Tab-separated table of C-alpha atoms and ligand atoms in Angstrom:
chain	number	residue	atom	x	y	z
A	1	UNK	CA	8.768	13.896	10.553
A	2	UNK	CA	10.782	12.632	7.468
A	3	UNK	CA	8.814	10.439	4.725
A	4	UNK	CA	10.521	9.761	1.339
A	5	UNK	CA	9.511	6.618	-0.463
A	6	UNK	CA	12.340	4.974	1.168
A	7	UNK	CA	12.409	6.175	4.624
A	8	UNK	CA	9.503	7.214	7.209
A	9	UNK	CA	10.146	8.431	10.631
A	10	UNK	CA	8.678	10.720	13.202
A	11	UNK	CA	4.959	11.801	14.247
A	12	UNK	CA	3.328	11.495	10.898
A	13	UNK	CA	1.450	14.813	10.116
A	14	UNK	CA	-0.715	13.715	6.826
A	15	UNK	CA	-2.298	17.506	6.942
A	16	UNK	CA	1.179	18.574	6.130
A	17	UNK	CA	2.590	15.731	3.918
A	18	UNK	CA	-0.708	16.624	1.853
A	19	UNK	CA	0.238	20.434	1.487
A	20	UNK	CA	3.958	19.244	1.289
A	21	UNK	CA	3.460	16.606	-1.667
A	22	UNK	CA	0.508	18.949	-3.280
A	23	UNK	CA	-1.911	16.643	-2.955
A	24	UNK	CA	-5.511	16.788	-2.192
A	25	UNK	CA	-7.815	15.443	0.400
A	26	UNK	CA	-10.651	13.291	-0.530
A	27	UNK	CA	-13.707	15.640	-0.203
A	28	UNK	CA	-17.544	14.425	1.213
A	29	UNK	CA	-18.682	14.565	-2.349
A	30	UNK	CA	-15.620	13.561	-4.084
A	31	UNK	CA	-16.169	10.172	-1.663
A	32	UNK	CA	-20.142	10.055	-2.402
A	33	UNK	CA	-19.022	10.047	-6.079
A	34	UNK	CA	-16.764	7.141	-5.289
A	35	UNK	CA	-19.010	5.158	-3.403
A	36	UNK	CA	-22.002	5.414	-6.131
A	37	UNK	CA	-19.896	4.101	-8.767
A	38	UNK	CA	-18.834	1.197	-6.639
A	39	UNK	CA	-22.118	0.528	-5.592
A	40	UNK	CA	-21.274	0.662	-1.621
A	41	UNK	CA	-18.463	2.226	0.291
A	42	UNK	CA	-15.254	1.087	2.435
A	43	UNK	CA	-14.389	1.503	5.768
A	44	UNK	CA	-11.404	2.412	4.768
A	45	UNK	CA	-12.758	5.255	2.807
A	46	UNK	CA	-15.190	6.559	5.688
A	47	UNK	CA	-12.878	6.086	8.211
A	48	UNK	CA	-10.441	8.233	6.188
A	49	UNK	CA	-7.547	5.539	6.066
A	50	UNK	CA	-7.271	6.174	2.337
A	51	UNK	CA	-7.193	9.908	2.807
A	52	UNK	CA	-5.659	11.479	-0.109
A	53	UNK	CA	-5.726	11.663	-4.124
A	54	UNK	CA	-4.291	13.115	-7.380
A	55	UNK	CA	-7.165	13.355	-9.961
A	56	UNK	CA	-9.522	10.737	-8.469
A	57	UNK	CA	-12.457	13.105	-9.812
A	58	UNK	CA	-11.047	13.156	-13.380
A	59	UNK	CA	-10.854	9.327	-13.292
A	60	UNK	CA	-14.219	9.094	-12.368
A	61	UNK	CA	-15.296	11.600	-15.184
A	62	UNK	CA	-13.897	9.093	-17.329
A	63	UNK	CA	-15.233	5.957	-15.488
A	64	UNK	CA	-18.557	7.351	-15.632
A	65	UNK	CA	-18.415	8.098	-19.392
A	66	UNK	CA	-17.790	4.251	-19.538
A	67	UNK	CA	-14.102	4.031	-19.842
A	68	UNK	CA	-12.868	1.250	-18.111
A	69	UNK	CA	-9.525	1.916	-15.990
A	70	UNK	CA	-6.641	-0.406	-14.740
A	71	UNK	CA	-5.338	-0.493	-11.388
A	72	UNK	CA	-1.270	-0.188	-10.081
A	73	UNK	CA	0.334	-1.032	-7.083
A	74	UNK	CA	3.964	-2.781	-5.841
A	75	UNK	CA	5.598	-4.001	-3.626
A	76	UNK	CA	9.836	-3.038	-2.039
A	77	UNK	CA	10.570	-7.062	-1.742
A	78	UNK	CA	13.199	-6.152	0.859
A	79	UNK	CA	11.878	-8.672	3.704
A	80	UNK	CA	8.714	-10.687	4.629
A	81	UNK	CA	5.247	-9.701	4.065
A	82	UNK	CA	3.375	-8.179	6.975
A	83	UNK	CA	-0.023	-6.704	8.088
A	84	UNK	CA	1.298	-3.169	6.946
A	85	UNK	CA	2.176	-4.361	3.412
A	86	UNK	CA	-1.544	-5.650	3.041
A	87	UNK	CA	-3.940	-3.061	4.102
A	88	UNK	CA	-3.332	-1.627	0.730
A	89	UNK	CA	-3.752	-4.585	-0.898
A	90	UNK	CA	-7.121	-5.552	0.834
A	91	UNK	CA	-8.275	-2.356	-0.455
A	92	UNK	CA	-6.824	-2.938	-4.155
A	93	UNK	CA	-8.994	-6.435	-4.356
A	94	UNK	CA	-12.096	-4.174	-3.121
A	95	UNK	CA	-11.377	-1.988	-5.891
A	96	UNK	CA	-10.486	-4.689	-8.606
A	97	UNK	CA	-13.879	-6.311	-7.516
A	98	UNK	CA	-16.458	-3.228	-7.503
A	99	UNK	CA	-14.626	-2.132	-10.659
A	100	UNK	CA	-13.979	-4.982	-12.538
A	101	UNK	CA	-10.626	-3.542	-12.916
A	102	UNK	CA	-6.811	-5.055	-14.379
A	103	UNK	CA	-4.255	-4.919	-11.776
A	104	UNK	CA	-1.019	-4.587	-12.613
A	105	UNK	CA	1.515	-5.459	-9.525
A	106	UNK	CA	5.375	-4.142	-9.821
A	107	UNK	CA	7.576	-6.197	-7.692
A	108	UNK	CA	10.721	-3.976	-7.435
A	109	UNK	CA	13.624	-6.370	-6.502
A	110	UNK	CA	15.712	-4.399	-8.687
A	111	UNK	CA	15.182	-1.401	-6.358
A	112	UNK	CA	15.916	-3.069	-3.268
A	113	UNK	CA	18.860	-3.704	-4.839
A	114	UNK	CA	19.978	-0.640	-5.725
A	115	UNK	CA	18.723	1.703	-2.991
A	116	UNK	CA	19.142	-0.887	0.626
A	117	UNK	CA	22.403	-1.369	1.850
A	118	UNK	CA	23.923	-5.005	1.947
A	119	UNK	CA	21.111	-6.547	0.153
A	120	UNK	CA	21.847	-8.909	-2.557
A	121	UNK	CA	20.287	-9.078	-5.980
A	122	UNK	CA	20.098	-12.727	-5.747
A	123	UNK	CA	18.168	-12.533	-2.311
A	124	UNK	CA	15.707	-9.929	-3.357
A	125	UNK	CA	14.761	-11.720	-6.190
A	126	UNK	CA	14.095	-14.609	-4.014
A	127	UNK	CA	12.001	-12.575	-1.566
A	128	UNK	CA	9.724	-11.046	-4.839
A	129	UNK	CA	8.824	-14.532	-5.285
A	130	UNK	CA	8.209	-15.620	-1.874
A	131	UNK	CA	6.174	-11.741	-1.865
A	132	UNK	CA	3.933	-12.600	-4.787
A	133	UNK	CA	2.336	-15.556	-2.219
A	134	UNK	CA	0.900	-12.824	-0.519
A	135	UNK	CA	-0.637	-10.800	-3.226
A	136	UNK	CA	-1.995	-13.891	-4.675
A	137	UNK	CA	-3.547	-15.161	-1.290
A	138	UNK	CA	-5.552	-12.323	-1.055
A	139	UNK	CA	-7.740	-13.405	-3.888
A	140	UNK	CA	-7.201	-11.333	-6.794
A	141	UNK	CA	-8.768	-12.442	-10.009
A	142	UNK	CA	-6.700	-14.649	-12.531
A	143	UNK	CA	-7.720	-13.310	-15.399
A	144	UNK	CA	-7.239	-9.687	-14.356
A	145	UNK	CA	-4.117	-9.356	-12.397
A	146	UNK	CA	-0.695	-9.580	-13.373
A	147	UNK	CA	2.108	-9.442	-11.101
A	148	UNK	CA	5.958	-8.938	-12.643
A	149	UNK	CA	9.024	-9.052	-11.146
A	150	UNK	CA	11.105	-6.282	-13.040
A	151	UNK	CA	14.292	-8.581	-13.270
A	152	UNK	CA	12.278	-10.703	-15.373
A	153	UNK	CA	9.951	-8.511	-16.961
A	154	UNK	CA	12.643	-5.676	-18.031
A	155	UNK	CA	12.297	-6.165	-21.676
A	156	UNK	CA	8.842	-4.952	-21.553
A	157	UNK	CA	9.573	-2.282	-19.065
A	158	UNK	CA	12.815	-0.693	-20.413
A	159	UNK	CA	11.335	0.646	-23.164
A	160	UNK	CA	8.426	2.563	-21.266
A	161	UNK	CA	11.443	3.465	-19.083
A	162	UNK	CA	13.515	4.867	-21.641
A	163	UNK	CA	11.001	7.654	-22.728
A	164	UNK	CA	10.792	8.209	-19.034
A	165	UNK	CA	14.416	8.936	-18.579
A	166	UNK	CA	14.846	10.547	-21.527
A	167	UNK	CA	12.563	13.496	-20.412
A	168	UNK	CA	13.736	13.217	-16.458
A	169	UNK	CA	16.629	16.143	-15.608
A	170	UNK	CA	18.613	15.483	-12.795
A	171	UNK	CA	18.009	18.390	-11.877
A	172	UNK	CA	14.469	17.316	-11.397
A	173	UNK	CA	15.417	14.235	-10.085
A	174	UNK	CA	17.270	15.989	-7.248
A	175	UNK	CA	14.364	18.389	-6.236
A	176	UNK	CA	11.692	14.931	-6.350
A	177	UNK	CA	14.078	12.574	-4.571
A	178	UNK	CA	17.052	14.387	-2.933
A	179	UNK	CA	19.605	12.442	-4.820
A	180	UNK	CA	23.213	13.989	-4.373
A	181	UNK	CA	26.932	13.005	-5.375
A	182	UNK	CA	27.036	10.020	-3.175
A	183	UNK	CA	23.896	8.404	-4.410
A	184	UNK	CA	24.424	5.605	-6.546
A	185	UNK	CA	23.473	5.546	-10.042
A	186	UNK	CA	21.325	2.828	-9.943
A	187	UNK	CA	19.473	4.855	-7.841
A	188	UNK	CA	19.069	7.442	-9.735
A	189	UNK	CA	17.597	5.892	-12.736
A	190	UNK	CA	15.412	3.822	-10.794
A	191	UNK	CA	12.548	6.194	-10.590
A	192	UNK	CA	12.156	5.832	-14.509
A	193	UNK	CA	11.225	2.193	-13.502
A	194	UNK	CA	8.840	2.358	-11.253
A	195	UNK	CA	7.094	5.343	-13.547
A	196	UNK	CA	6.766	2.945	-16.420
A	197	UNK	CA	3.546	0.330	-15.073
A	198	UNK	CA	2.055	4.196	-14.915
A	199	UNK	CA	1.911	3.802	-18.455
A	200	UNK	CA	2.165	0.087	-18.926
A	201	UNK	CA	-1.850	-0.791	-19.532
A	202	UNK	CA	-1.603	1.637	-22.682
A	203	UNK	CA	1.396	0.517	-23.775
A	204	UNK	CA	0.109	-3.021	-24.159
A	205	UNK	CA	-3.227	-2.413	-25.070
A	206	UNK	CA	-2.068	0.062	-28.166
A	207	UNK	CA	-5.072	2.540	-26.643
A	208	UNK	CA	-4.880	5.400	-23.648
A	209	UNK	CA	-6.090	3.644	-20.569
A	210	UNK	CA	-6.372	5.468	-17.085
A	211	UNK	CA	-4.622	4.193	-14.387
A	212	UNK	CA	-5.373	4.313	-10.407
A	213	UNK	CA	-2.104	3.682	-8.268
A	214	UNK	CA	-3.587	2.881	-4.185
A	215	UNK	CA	-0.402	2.968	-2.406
A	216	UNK	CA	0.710	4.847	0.960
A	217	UNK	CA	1.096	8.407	0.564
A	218	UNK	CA	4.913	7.578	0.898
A	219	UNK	CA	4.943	6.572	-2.748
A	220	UNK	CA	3.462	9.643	-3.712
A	221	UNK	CA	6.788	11.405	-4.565
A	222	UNK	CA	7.390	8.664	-7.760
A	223	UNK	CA	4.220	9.618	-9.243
A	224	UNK	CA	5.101	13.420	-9.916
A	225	UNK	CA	7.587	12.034	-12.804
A	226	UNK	CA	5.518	10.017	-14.474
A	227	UNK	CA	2.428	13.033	-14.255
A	228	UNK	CA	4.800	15.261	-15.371
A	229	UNK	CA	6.044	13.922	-18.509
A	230	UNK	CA	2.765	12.358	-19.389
A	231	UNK	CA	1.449	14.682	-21.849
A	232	UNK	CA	4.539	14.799	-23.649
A	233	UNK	CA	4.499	11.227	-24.248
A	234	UNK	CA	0.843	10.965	-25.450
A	235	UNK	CA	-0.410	9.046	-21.939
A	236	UNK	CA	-2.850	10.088	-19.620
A	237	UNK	CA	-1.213	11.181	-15.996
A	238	UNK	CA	-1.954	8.429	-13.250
A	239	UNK	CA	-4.490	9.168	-10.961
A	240	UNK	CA	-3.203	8.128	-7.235
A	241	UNK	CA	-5.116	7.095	-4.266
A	242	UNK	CA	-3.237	7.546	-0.830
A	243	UNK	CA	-3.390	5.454	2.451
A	244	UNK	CA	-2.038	6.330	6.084
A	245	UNK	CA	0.524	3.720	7.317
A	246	UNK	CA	-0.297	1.248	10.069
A	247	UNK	CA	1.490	2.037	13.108
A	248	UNK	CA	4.468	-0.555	14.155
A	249	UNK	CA	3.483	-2.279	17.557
A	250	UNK	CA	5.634	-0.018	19.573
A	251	UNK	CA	3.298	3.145	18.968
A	252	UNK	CA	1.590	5.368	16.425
A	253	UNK	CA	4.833	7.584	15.964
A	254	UNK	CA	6.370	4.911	13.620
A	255	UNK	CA	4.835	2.330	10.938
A	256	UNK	CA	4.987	-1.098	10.830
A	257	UNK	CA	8.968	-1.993	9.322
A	258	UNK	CA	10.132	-5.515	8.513
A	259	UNK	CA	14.006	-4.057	9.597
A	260	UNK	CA	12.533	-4.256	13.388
A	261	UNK	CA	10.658	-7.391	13.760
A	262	UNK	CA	9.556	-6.552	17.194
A	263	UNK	CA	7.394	-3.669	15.940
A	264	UNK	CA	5.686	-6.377	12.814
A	265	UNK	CA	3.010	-8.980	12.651
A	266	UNK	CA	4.143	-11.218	9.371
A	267	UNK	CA	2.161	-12.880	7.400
A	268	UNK	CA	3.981	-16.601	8.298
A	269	UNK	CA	3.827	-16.087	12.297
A	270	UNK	CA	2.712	-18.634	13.852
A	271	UNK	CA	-0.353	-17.515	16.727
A	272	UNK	CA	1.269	-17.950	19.889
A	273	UNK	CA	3.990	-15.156	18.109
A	274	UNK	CA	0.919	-13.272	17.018
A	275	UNK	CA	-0.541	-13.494	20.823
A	276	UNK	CA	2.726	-12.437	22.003
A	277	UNK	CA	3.301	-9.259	20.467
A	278	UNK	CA	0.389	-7.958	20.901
A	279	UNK	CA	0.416	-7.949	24.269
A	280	UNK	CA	3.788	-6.711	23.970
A	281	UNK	CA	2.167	-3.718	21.869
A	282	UNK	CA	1.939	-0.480	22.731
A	283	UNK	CA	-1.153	0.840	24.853
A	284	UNK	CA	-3.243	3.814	25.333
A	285	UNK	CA	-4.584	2.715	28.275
A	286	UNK	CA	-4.318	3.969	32.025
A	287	UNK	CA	-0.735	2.904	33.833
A	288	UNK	CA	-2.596	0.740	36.126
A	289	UNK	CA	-6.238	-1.360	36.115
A	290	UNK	CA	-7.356	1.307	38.602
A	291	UNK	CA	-6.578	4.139	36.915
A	292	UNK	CA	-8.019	2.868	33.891
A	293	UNK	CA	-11.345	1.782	35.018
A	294	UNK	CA	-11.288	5.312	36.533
A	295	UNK	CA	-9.904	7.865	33.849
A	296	UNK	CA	-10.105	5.508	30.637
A	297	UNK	CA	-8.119	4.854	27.737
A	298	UNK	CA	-6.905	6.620	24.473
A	299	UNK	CA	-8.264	4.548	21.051
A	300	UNK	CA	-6.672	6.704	19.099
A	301	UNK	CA	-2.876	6.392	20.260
A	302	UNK	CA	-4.177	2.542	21.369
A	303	UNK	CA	-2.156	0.279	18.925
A	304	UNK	CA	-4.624	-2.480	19.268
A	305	UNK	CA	-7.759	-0.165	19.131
A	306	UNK	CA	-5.899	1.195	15.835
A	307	UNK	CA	-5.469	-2.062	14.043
A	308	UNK	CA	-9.285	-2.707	14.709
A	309	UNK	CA	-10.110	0.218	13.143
A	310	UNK	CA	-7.823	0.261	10.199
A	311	UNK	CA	-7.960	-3.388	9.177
A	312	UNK	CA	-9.379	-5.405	11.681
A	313	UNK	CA	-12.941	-4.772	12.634
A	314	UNK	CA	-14.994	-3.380	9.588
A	315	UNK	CA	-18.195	-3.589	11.376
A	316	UNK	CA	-18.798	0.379	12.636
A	317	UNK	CA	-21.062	-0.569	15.057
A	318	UNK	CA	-18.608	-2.657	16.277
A	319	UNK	CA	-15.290	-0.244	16.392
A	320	UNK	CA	-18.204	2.479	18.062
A	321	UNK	CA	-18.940	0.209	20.648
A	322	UNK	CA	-15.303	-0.993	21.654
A	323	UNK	CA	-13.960	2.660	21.395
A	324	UNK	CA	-16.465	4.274	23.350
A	325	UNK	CA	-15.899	1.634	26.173
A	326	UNK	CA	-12.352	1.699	25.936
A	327	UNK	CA	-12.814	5.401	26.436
A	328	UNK	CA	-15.006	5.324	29.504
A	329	UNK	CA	-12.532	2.300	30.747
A	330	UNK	CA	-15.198	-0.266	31.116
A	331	UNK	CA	-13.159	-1.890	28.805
A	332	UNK	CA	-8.806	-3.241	29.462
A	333	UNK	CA	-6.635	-2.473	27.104
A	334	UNK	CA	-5.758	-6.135	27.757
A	335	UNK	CA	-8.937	-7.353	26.710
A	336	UNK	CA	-8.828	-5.169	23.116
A	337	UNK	CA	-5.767	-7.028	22.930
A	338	UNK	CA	-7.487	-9.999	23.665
A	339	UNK	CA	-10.460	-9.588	20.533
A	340	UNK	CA	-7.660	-8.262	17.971
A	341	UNK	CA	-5.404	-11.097	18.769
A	342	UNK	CA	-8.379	-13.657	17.769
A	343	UNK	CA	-9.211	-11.442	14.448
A	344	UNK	CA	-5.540	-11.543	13.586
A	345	UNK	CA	-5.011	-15.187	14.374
A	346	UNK	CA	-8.327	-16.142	12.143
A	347	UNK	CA	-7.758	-14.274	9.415
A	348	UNK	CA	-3.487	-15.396	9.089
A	349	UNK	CA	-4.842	-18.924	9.845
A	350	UNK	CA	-6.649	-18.439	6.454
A	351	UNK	CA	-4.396	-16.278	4.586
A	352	UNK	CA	-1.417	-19.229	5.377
A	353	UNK	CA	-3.643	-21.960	3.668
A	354	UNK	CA	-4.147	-19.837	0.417
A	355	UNK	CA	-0.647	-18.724	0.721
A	356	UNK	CA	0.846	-22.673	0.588
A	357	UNK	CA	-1.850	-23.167	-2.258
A	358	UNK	CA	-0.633	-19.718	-4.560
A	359	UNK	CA	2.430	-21.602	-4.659
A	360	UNK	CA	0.149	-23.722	-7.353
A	361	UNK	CA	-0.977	-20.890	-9.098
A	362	UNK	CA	2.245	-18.724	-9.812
A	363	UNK	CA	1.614	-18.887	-13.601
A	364	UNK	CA	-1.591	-17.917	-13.525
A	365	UNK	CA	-0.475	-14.204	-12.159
A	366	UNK	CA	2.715	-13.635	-13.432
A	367	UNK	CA	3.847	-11.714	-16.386
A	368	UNK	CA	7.376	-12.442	-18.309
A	369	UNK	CA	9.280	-11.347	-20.978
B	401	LIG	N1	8.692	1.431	-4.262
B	401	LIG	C1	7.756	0.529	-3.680
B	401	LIG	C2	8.298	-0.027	-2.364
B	401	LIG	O1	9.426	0.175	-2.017
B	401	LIG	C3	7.361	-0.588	-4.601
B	401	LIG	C4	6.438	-0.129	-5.702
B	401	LIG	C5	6.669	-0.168	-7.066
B	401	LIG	C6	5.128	0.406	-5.555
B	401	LIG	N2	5.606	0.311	-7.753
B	401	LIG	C7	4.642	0.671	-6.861
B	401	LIG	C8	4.313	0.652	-4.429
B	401	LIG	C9	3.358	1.182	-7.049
B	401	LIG	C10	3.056	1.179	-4.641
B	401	LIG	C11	2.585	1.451	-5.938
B	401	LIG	O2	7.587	-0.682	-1.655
């Protein structure tokens, strides 16, 4: 298993990755306090999809002494948009909603450009822009979320970054990162960067505001920095909320990547492509229709059975019901296949439309120097 925020590989063990990165589960109670203060849960709470926090109980100490807090999240703009690069997001909007919460969205071209390989600056600025159409279709509120793209929000960021940097060692930067002699120096600074929207809310608002970062867990290793140095600089740490990755097509031991388009749903294909490689995906099911109908089928290493139950189907009743049948084989693999496909295709068919119209409402969400 090897997850750093810019590589993940291997059978994901999120038992260890907790005790690895230090941090902790979300408890029964802890949830129970989270659901009461939204006023209803997630299935992506109770089905333990965001599994993981950093000081989610001191945030709601604060919430529930009526402190409002703001929201952070970003996005690599290295390729297209795809289901994988949304369930977070889905999830953000459900918390911006029951919350009545500020987002603040970091899209990290600048990264990209330092960290990937034969990527161009000009082209991952491009792809930020063409990224932000995503985050806007999902419906995020106007007046409360604003998306930057750090090339052309750096003035504001620097500065946040520079009392970041200031109190970063290398040495520290090594042990958090595993940066050695050939990494680039771009690279190196680049954490300060993505610490900064930690602190961004308070910065702007001249007042301490807590801030909630729901990412995947694989982010996780960025926020140590910023909780680190926090105190020092007069901020309150960021509080983070962790989610499991979706698996790529090809099987739960690797998550969805836009560097093997085989193993992705985007957001732009069209749904005969979307049909296609999902039958294509990978299946728990028995070897033949016989030996299915006789032994059954796995749900849980089931890529199709998995989407439902990450993303797909929120209705419990409804995963409890396909899983259990899928189990006894009453039900094909083929024909999960068959009701994910139709979810998938209904809900890109929508997100496409609002995705052509966000190209109206850029202004609206973005944030400049
Ligand atoms: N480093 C992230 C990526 O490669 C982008 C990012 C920036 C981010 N700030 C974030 C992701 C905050 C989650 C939360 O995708």
């Amino acid at each position: 298993m090897r997850v750093t925020p810019w590589e993940v590989s291997g059978h994901i063990d999120y038992d260890r990755l907790t005790k690895e990165f230090g941090t902790s589960r979300i408890t029964k109670p802890l949830l129970g306090r989270l659901e009461k203060a939204a006023g209803e849960s997630h299935f992506m709470l109770t089905r333990k999809v965001f599994f993981s926090h950093r000081d989610l109980d001191w945030l709601l100490d604060r919430y529930e002494r009526g402190e409002q807090f703001a929201l952070y999240t970003g996005r690599g703009p290295s390729g297209d948009t795809h289901l994988g690069h949304l369930l977070p997001w889905v999830f953000t909007k459900w918390l911006q909603d029951r919350f009545d919460a500020e987002l603040y969205f970091q899209i990290t071209d600048d990264e990209k450009f330092v960290v990937k390989e034969g990527l161009e600056l000009g082209e991952t600025t491009r792809l930020a822009y063409d990224n932000v159409l995503d985050i806007i279709a999902l419906g995020f509120d106007p007046n409360k979320t604003f998306i930057f793209v750090d090339t052309d929000y750096i003035r504001s960021l620097y500065k946040i970054a520079l009392e970041v940097a200031k109190r970063t060692t290398f040495s520290t930067a090594k042990a958090v990162f595993g940066f050695d002699n050939s990494t680039n120096i771009g690279t190196t600074f680049w954490p300060a960067i993505q610490a900064a929207p930690c602190f961004l809310p308070s910065y702007l608002k001249k007042m301490n505001v807590p801030v909630l970062i729901p990412a995947a867990i694989d982010q996780d290793p960025y926020w140590r920095i910023p909780r680190d140095i926090a105190p020092r600089l007069g901020y309150y740490k960021p509080a983070a909320i962790h989610n499991t990755f979706l698996p790529g097509l090809q099987g739960s031991d690797s998550k969805m990547s836009s560097s093997k388009p085989e193993s992705t749903i985007f957001t732009t294909d069209k749904p005969d492509d979307v049909k296609k490689k999902i039958q294509r995906a990978f299946s728990g099911g028995g070897a033949t229709m016989k030996e299915h109908r006789e032994k059954g089928g796995n749900p849980d290493t089931d890529v199709a059975c998995q989407y439902l139950y990450q993303m797909f189907e929120p209705d419990d009743k409804k995963i409890k019901d396909i899983f259990d049948d899928y189990r006894s084989g009453a039900v094909s693999t083929g024909e999960v296949k068959d009701i994910l496909a139709k979810k998938v295709i209904a809900f890109l068919t929508e997100h496409q439309k609002k995705r052509e119209e966000a190209k109206k409402k850029l202004d609206k969400f973005m944030l400049k120097d």
